[in-house]
């Protein structure tokens, strides 16, 4: 039954009760036409608008969101959010909530290329390590997403501007997705994104672990070359967490939660990165990085490493693999791994 036919049915029922067919003479409570019309309109409006009013009441409910710095009360669904670290910005876009303000990207400024279309109208509110509080105030946000790792000392100032939720880590993209889904009233979207991620990762593990010609699990090193040094990323880095979840193992030195990366300046330290496979991040906007990479891989010790001997060295995008920090970036890493290891796409 359509809404219109339903209303017509109800109206006719009211009329039949109020004005019985002639010639029967039955006294009713609606002998006054004005009273009849008022009562009918009241019933009609209740039927039409009650669901909308109930929905509005649900949306405006005040919720208490626990986070790494305590609890924050959020009323309704935030519409003007500001994200203060890259993973939160990525996650907000994935959830379909476009921030009014974001911090500047680390490279390819002001925002990463894969997010530019979505963030074309977002204001830049300073650096991830030093957000501009005056710009934040001017945007009149109704929610700020921050990181305890970056912004713990700004707790009081940020809380005076708008409700704030703090993430414990900047690279734990699953925690970021779950908490932001809760705070933004997007829990179902967050659950769907996480379920899709779990299906894809399980498919990847099953395919690689079942290959007869592959020595699984594969030991990897994540190498981030800079202009004057090399960074070895640990299993606690963004891409390190993802590779661990997929079943890869890390070189013994990087198999730690004690640090995110180690800065290596001497090529004599190359044996510490030894592994079956290297994933190499290069900052393409800086030619000095390419020169430094060539210097390291032309060193005699490089040629003795397992990945070098087997040719299992893969250049990957530093923004995606190291700096993105959210569910979109995580899926882009997974896309790269599907291509590198020739894993067929998951079919429904």
Short mmCIF file of C-alpha atoms in Angstrom, two decimals:
data_model
loop_
_atom_site.label_atom_id
_atom_site.label_comp_id
_atom_site.label_asym_id
_atom_site.label_seq_id
_atom_site.Cartn_x
_atom_site.Cartn_y
_atom_site.Cartn_z
CA UNK A 1 0.00 0.00 0.00
CA UNK A 2 1.44 3.42 -0.94
CA UNK A 3 1.61 6.26 1.59
CA UNK A 4 -1.11 8.18 -0.33
CA UNK A 5 -3.53 5.25 -0.45
CA UNK A 6 -2.82 4.55 3.22
CA UNK A 7 -3.68 8.11 4.20
CA UNK A 8 -6.83 8.01 2.07
CA UNK A 9 -7.94 4.81 3.80
CA UNK A 10 -7.38 6.33 7.23
CA UNK A 11 -9.19 9.57 6.32
CA UNK A 12 -12.17 7.65 4.96
CA UNK A 13 -12.31 5.58 8.14
CA UNK A 14 -12.37 8.74 10.22
CA UNK A 15 -15.13 10.18 8.05
CA UNK A 16 -17.23 7.03 8.26
CA UNK A 17 -16.96 7.08 12.04
CA UNK A 18 -17.79 10.76 12.23
CA UNK A 19 -20.52 10.97 9.57
CA UNK A 20 -22.48 7.70 9.23
CA UNK A 21 -24.52 7.07 6.17
CA UNK A 22 -28.11 8.45 6.16
CA UNK A 23 -30.88 7.79 7.01
CA UNK A 24 -29.62 6.23 10.23
CA UNK A 25 -29.80 8.76 13.06
CA UNK A 26 -26.86 8.03 15.27
CA UNK A 27 -25.58 10.68 17.57
CA UNK A 28 -21.81 11.20 17.22
CA UNK A 29 -19.20 13.27 18.98
CA UNK A 30 -18.47 15.05 15.71
CA UNK A 31 -21.74 16.83 15.13
CA UNK A 32 -19.65 19.99 15.11
CA UNK A 33 -17.91 20.18 11.67
CA UNK A 34 -15.04 22.27 13.04
CA UNK A 35 -14.32 19.70 15.71
CA UNK A 36 -14.41 16.94 13.12
CA UNK A 37 -11.90 18.70 10.86
CA UNK A 38 -9.54 19.54 13.72
CA UNK A 39 -9.58 15.98 15.01
CA UNK A 40 -9.03 14.53 11.56
CA UNK A 41 -6.11 16.83 10.85
CA UNK A 42 -4.56 15.97 14.21
CA UNK A 43 -4.70 12.25 13.48
CA UNK A 44 -3.46 12.80 9.94
CA UNK A 45 -0.47 14.91 11.05
CA UNK A 46 0.49 12.41 13.74
CA UNK A 47 0.54 9.60 11.20
CA UNK A 48 2.56 11.63 8.68
CA UNK A 49 5.08 13.35 10.91
CA UNK A 50 5.57 10.99 13.84
CA UNK A 51 8.17 8.79 12.06
CA UNK A 52 10.15 11.87 11.04
CA UNK A 53 9.99 13.30 14.55
CA UNK A 54 11.10 9.97 16.01
CA UNK A 55 14.00 9.84 13.57
CA UNK A 56 15.01 13.40 14.43
CA UNK A 57 14.87 12.58 18.13
CA UNK A 58 17.12 9.57 17.51
CA UNK A 59 19.62 11.66 15.53
CA UNK A 60 19.77 14.33 18.23
CA UNK A 61 20.46 11.83 21.01
CA UNK A 62 23.55 12.65 23.06
CA UNK A 63 26.09 9.85 22.96
CA UNK A 64 29.16 9.31 25.15
CA UNK A 65 32.19 8.29 23.10
CA UNK A 66 35.12 6.71 25.01
CA UNK A 67 38.58 7.44 23.60
CA UNK A 68 42.24 7.49 24.58
CA UNK A 69 41.94 10.75 26.57
CA UNK A 70 38.67 9.98 28.36
CA UNK A 71 35.08 10.42 27.21
CA UNK A 72 33.38 12.97 24.97
CA UNK A 73 29.69 13.77 24.64
CA UNK A 74 28.44 14.18 21.08
CA UNK A 75 24.90 15.32 20.32
CA UNK A 76 23.41 14.26 17.02
CA UNK A 77 25.45 13.61 13.89
CA UNK A 78 28.51 15.87 13.42
CA UNK A 79 28.38 17.84 10.18
CA UNK A 80 31.48 20.06 10.43
CA UNK A 81 34.43 17.90 11.38
CA UNK A 82 38.13 18.70 11.39
CA UNK A 83 40.77 15.96 11.15
CA UNK A 84 44.22 16.54 12.62
CA UNK A 85 46.14 13.56 11.26
CA UNK A 86 46.38 11.92 7.86
CA UNK A 87 44.75 8.61 8.82
CA UNK A 88 41.69 10.42 10.20
CA UNK A 89 41.34 12.42 6.98
CA UNK A 90 41.53 9.24 4.88
CA UNK A 91 38.98 7.54 7.15
CA UNK A 92 36.52 10.44 7.10
CA UNK A 93 36.46 10.38 3.30
CA UNK A 94 35.94 6.60 3.35
CA UNK A 95 32.96 7.06 5.69
CA UNK A 96 31.46 9.67 3.37
CA UNK A 97 31.91 12.56 5.82
CA UNK A 98 34.01 15.24 4.14
CA UNK A 99 35.93 17.37 6.66
CA UNK A 100 35.64 21.15 6.60
CA UNK A 101 39.25 21.32 7.74
CA UNK A 102 42.31 19.06 7.46
CA UNK A 103 46.00 19.32 8.31
CA UNK A 104 48.49 19.69 5.50
CA UNK A 105 49.88 16.51 3.97
CA UNK A 106 53.51 15.56 4.58
CA UNK A 107 54.37 15.56 0.86
CA UNK A 108 52.59 16.56 -2.36
CA UNK A 109 51.05 19.42 -0.43
CA UNK A 110 48.47 20.54 0.48
CA UNK A 111 46.70 17.13 0.37
CA UNK A 112 47.62 13.75 -1.07
CA UNK A 113 46.66 13.26 -4.73
CA UNK A 114 44.28 10.37 -4.05
CA UNK A 115 42.19 12.60 -1.74
CA UNK A 116 42.25 15.87 -3.68
CA UNK A 117 38.90 15.54 -5.40
CA UNK A 118 37.13 14.76 -2.15
CA UNK A 119 38.89 17.54 -0.22
CA UNK A 120 38.75 20.30 -2.83
CA UNK A 121 36.65 22.50 -0.51
CA UNK A 122 38.41 21.66 2.77
CA UNK A 123 40.46 24.34 4.54
CA UNK A 124 44.03 23.65 5.65
CA UNK A 125 44.40 24.11 9.41
CA UNK A 126 48.17 23.93 9.75
CA UNK A 127 50.52 21.01 10.23
CA UNK A 128 49.81 17.63 11.77
CA UNK A 129 52.46 18.39 14.39
CA UNK A 130 51.24 21.97 14.91
CA UNK A 131 47.60 22.69 14.00
CA UNK A 132 46.58 26.32 13.76
CA UNK A 133 44.07 26.91 16.59
CA UNK A 134 42.84 30.23 15.18
CA UNK A 135 41.87 28.57 11.91
CA UNK A 136 40.15 25.82 13.86
CA UNK A 137 38.05 28.35 15.77
CA UNK A 138 37.10 30.14 12.55
CA UNK A 139 35.73 26.92 11.03
CA UNK A 140 33.30 26.41 13.95
CA UNK A 141 33.65 22.61 13.94
CA UNK A 142 31.22 20.37 15.79
CA UNK A 143 33.83 17.60 16.15
CA UNK A 144 37.64 17.39 16.06
CA UNK A 145 39.48 14.12 15.43
CA UNK A 146 42.94 14.19 17.00
CA UNK A 147 45.73 11.81 17.97
CA UNK A 148 47.09 11.32 21.47
CA UNK A 149 50.46 10.60 19.87
CA UNK A 150 50.50 14.05 18.21
CA UNK A 151 48.15 16.28 20.18
CA UNK A 152 48.03 15.19 23.82
CA UNK A 153 49.39 18.55 25.01
CA UNK A 154 46.63 20.38 23.11
CA UNK A 155 43.79 18.57 24.86
CA UNK A 156 42.48 21.58 26.79
CA UNK A 157 42.75 24.04 23.91
CA UNK A 158 41.07 21.70 21.41
CA UNK A 159 38.31 20.78 23.87
CA UNK A 160 37.53 24.48 24.32
CA UNK A 161 36.87 24.77 20.57
CA UNK A 162 34.67 21.70 19.99
CA UNK A 163 34.13 18.14 21.19
CA UNK A 164 37.28 16.11 20.53
CA UNK A 165 38.01 12.41 20.27
CA UNK A 166 41.61 11.19 20.49
CA UNK A 167 43.00 8.08 18.81
CA UNK A 168 45.74 6.25 20.67
CA UNK A 169 47.87 5.63 17.57
CA UNK A 170 48.06 7.28 14.17
CA UNK A 171 48.70 4.06 12.23
CA UNK A 172 46.09 1.73 13.75
CA UNK A 173 43.65 2.25 10.89
CA UNK A 174 41.12 -0.28 12.20
CA UNK A 175 40.80 1.47 15.55
CA UNK A 176 40.50 4.79 13.72
CA UNK A 177 37.75 3.41 11.49
CA UNK A 178 35.76 1.91 14.36
CA UNK A 179 35.96 4.95 16.65
CA UNK A 180 35.22 7.47 13.90
CA UNK A 181 32.31 5.34 12.69
CA UNK A 182 30.88 5.49 16.20
CA UNK A 183 31.47 9.24 16.65
CA UNK A 184 30.08 10.17 13.22
CA UNK A 185 26.97 7.97 13.42
CA UNK A 186 28.40 5.88 10.58
CA UNK A 187 28.76 2.58 12.39
CA UNK A 188 27.17 0.50 9.63
CA UNK A 189 29.45 2.02 6.98
CA UNK A 190 32.47 1.35 9.18
CA UNK A 191 31.35 -2.24 9.76
CA UNK A 192 30.87 -2.77 6.01
CA UNK A 193 34.34 -1.37 5.22
CA UNK A 194 35.94 -3.58 7.85
CA UNK A 195 34.04 -6.67 6.67
CA UNK A 196 35.19 -6.06 3.10
CA UNK A 197 38.78 -5.64 4.32
CA UNK A 198 38.61 -8.91 6.25
CA UNK A 199 37.27 -10.77 3.21
CA UNK A 200 40.08 -9.46 1.00
CA UNK A 201 42.87 -10.18 3.47
CA UNK A 202 41.59 -13.71 4.13
CA UNK A 203 41.46 -14.35 0.39
CA UNK A 204 45.05 -13.09 -0.03
CA UNK A 205 46.35 -15.31 2.79
CA UNK A 206 44.59 -18.39 1.46
CA UNK A 207 45.92 -17.92 -2.08
CA UNK A 208 49.56 -17.36 -1.09
CA UNK A 209 49.71 -19.99 1.65
CA UNK A 210 48.32 -22.65 -0.73
CA UNK A 211 50.90 -22.15 -3.49
CA UNK A 212 53.28 -25.07 -3.82
CA UNK A 213 56.04 -22.96 -5.40
CA UNK A 214 56.07 -20.34 -2.63
CA UNK A 215 58.00 -20.50 0.62
CA UNK A 216 55.32 -19.03 2.87
CA UNK A 217 55.43 -16.98 5.03
CA UNK A 218 57.71 -14.51 3.27
CA UNK A 219 60.17 -12.47 5.32
CA UNK A 220 60.12 -8.78 4.34
CA UNK A 221 61.86 -5.50 5.04
CA UNK A 222 60.21 -2.12 4.52
CA UNK A 223 62.84 0.35 3.34
CA UNK A 224 62.13 4.08 3.18
CA UNK A 225 64.93 5.94 1.44
CA UNK A 226 65.46 9.61 2.24
CA UNK A 227 67.93 12.08 0.77
CA UNK A 228 70.66 11.37 3.34
CA UNK A 229 69.71 8.12 5.10
CA UNK A 230 67.67 4.92 5.05
CA UNK A 231 64.74 4.16 7.35
CA UNK A 232 63.87 0.60 8.23
CA UNK A 233 60.20 0.43 9.22
CA UNK A 234 59.11 -1.99 11.91
CA UNK A 235 56.08 -4.23 12.18
CA UNK A 236 54.48 -1.37 14.17
CA UNK A 237 54.42 1.00 11.20
CA UNK A 238 51.35 1.48 9.00
CA UNK A 239 52.39 -0.95 6.27
CA UNK A 240 54.11 -3.15 8.86
CA UNK A 241 50.81 -3.73 10.65
CA UNK A 242 49.12 -4.61 7.38
CA UNK A 243 51.83 -7.04 6.24
CA UNK A 244 51.76 -8.74 9.64
CA UNK A 245 48.00 -9.19 9.37
CA UNK A 246 48.45 -10.74 5.93
CA UNK A 247 50.91 -13.30 7.28
CA UNK A 248 54.24 -11.84 6.20
CA UNK A 249 57.14 -11.99 8.64
CA UNK A 250 59.53 -9.13 9.34
CA UNK A 251 63.30 -9.25 9.44
CA UNK A 252 64.48 -10.03 12.96
CA UNK A 253 65.63 -6.47 13.68
CA UNK A 254 62.30 -4.95 12.57
CA UNK A 255 60.11 -7.53 14.33
CA UNK A 256 59.36 -5.24 17.24
CA UNK A 257 56.68 -2.98 18.66
CA UNK A 258 59.25 -0.80 20.38
CA UNK A 259 59.72 1.64 17.53
CA UNK A 260 58.16 2.60 14.19
CA UNK A 261 61.38 3.08 12.25
CA UNK A 262 65.14 3.07 12.70
CA UNK A 263 67.32 5.60 10.96
CA UNK A 264 70.34 4.00 9.27
CA UNK A 265 73.11 6.31 8.10
CA UNK A 266 75.96 3.84 7.60
CA UNK A 267 75.92 1.25 4.83
CA UNK A 268 77.73 -1.05 7.21
CA UNK A 269 74.29 -1.53 8.85
CA UNK A 270 72.85 -3.18 5.73
CA UNK A 271 72.91 -6.73 7.20
CA UNK A 272 70.22 -5.62 9.69
CA UNK A 273 67.68 -5.23 6.84
CA UNK A 274 68.34 -8.65 5.30
CA UNK A 275 65.11 -10.38 4.22
CA UNK A 276 63.58 -12.42 1.37
CA UNK A 277 61.77 -9.40 -0.07
CA UNK A 278 62.22 -5.63 0.03
CA UNK A 279 59.43 -3.12 -0.39
CA UNK A 280 61.15 0.17 -1.20
CA UNK A 281 59.54 3.59 -0.70
CA UNK A 282 61.03 6.49 -2.64
CA UNK A 283 60.04 10.13 -2.25
CA UNK A 284 59.71 10.85 -5.96
CA UNK A 285 59.50 14.63 -5.64
CA UNK A 286 63.13 14.74 -4.44
CA UNK A 287 65.83 13.69 -6.96
CA UNK A 288 68.35 13.39 -4.12
CA UNK A 289 66.41 10.37 -2.87
CA UNK A 290 67.00 8.48 -6.12
CA UNK A 291 70.70 9.28 -5.92
CA UNK A 292 70.90 8.04 -2.34
CA UNK A 293 69.03 4.85 -3.25
CA UNK A 294 71.52 4.18 -6.04
CA UNK A 295 74.41 4.68 -3.63
CA UNK A 296 73.02 2.15 -1.16
CA UNK A 297 72.15 -0.53 -3.70
CA UNK A 298 75.55 -0.24 -5.40
CA UNK A 299 77.34 -1.01 -2.16
CA UNK A 300 78.92 -4.49 -2.00
CA UNK A 301 76.93 -5.43 1.11
CA UNK A 302 73.63 -4.78 -0.69
CA UNK A 303 74.50 -7.42 -3.25
CA UNK A 304 74.85 -10.04 -0.51
CA UNK A 305 71.29 -9.58 0.81
CA UNK A 306 68.68 -12.24 0.03
CA UNK A 307 66.22 -9.91 -1.68
CA UNK A 308 68.97 -8.51 -3.87
CA UNK A 309 70.19 -11.96 -4.89
CA UNK A 310 66.68 -13.17 -5.76
CA UNK A 311 65.49 -9.95 -7.37
CA UNK A 312 62.56 -9.65 -4.97
CA UNK A 313 62.71 -5.87 -4.66
CA UNK A 314 59.55 -3.85 -5.30
CA UNK A 315 59.27 -0.07 -5.47
CA UNK A 316 56.01 1.17 -3.99
CA UNK A 317 54.36 4.53 -3.40
CA UNK A 318 55.58 6.15 -0.18
CA UNK A 319 52.32 8.09 0.28
CA UNK A 320 50.22 4.94 0.15
CA UNK A 321 52.56 2.61 2.03
CA UNK A 322 53.87 4.96 4.69
CA UNK A 323 51.86 8.18 5.00
CA UNK A 324 48.19 7.57 4.18
CA UNK A 325 47.27 5.87 7.46
CA UNK A 326 43.61 5.03 6.79
CA UNK A 327 41.34 2.35 5.34
CA UNK A 328 41.57 3.77 1.80
CA UNK A 329 45.37 3.67 1.93
CA UNK A 330 45.28 0.18 3.45
CA UNK A 331 43.19 -1.09 0.56
CA UNK A 332 45.59 0.55 -1.92
CA UNK A 333 48.46 -1.38 -0.30
CA UNK A 334 46.40 -4.54 -0.67
CA UNK A 335 45.77 -3.67 -4.33
CA UNK A 336 49.55 -3.43 -4.86
CA UNK A 337 50.12 -6.80 -3.20
CA UNK A 338 47.39 -8.44 -5.30
CA UNK A 339 49.24 -7.20 -8.42
CA UNK A 340 52.75 -8.08 -7.21
CA UNK A 341 51.78 -11.64 -6.28
CA UNK A 342 49.27 -12.11 -9.09
CA UNK A 343 46.37 -12.87 -6.75
CA UNK A 344 43.03 -13.12 -8.58
CA UNK A 345 40.39 -10.65 -7.39
CA UNK A 346 37.93 -11.80 -4.82
CA UNK A 347 34.61 -12.81 -6.35
CA UNK A 348 31.33 -12.60 -4.47
#
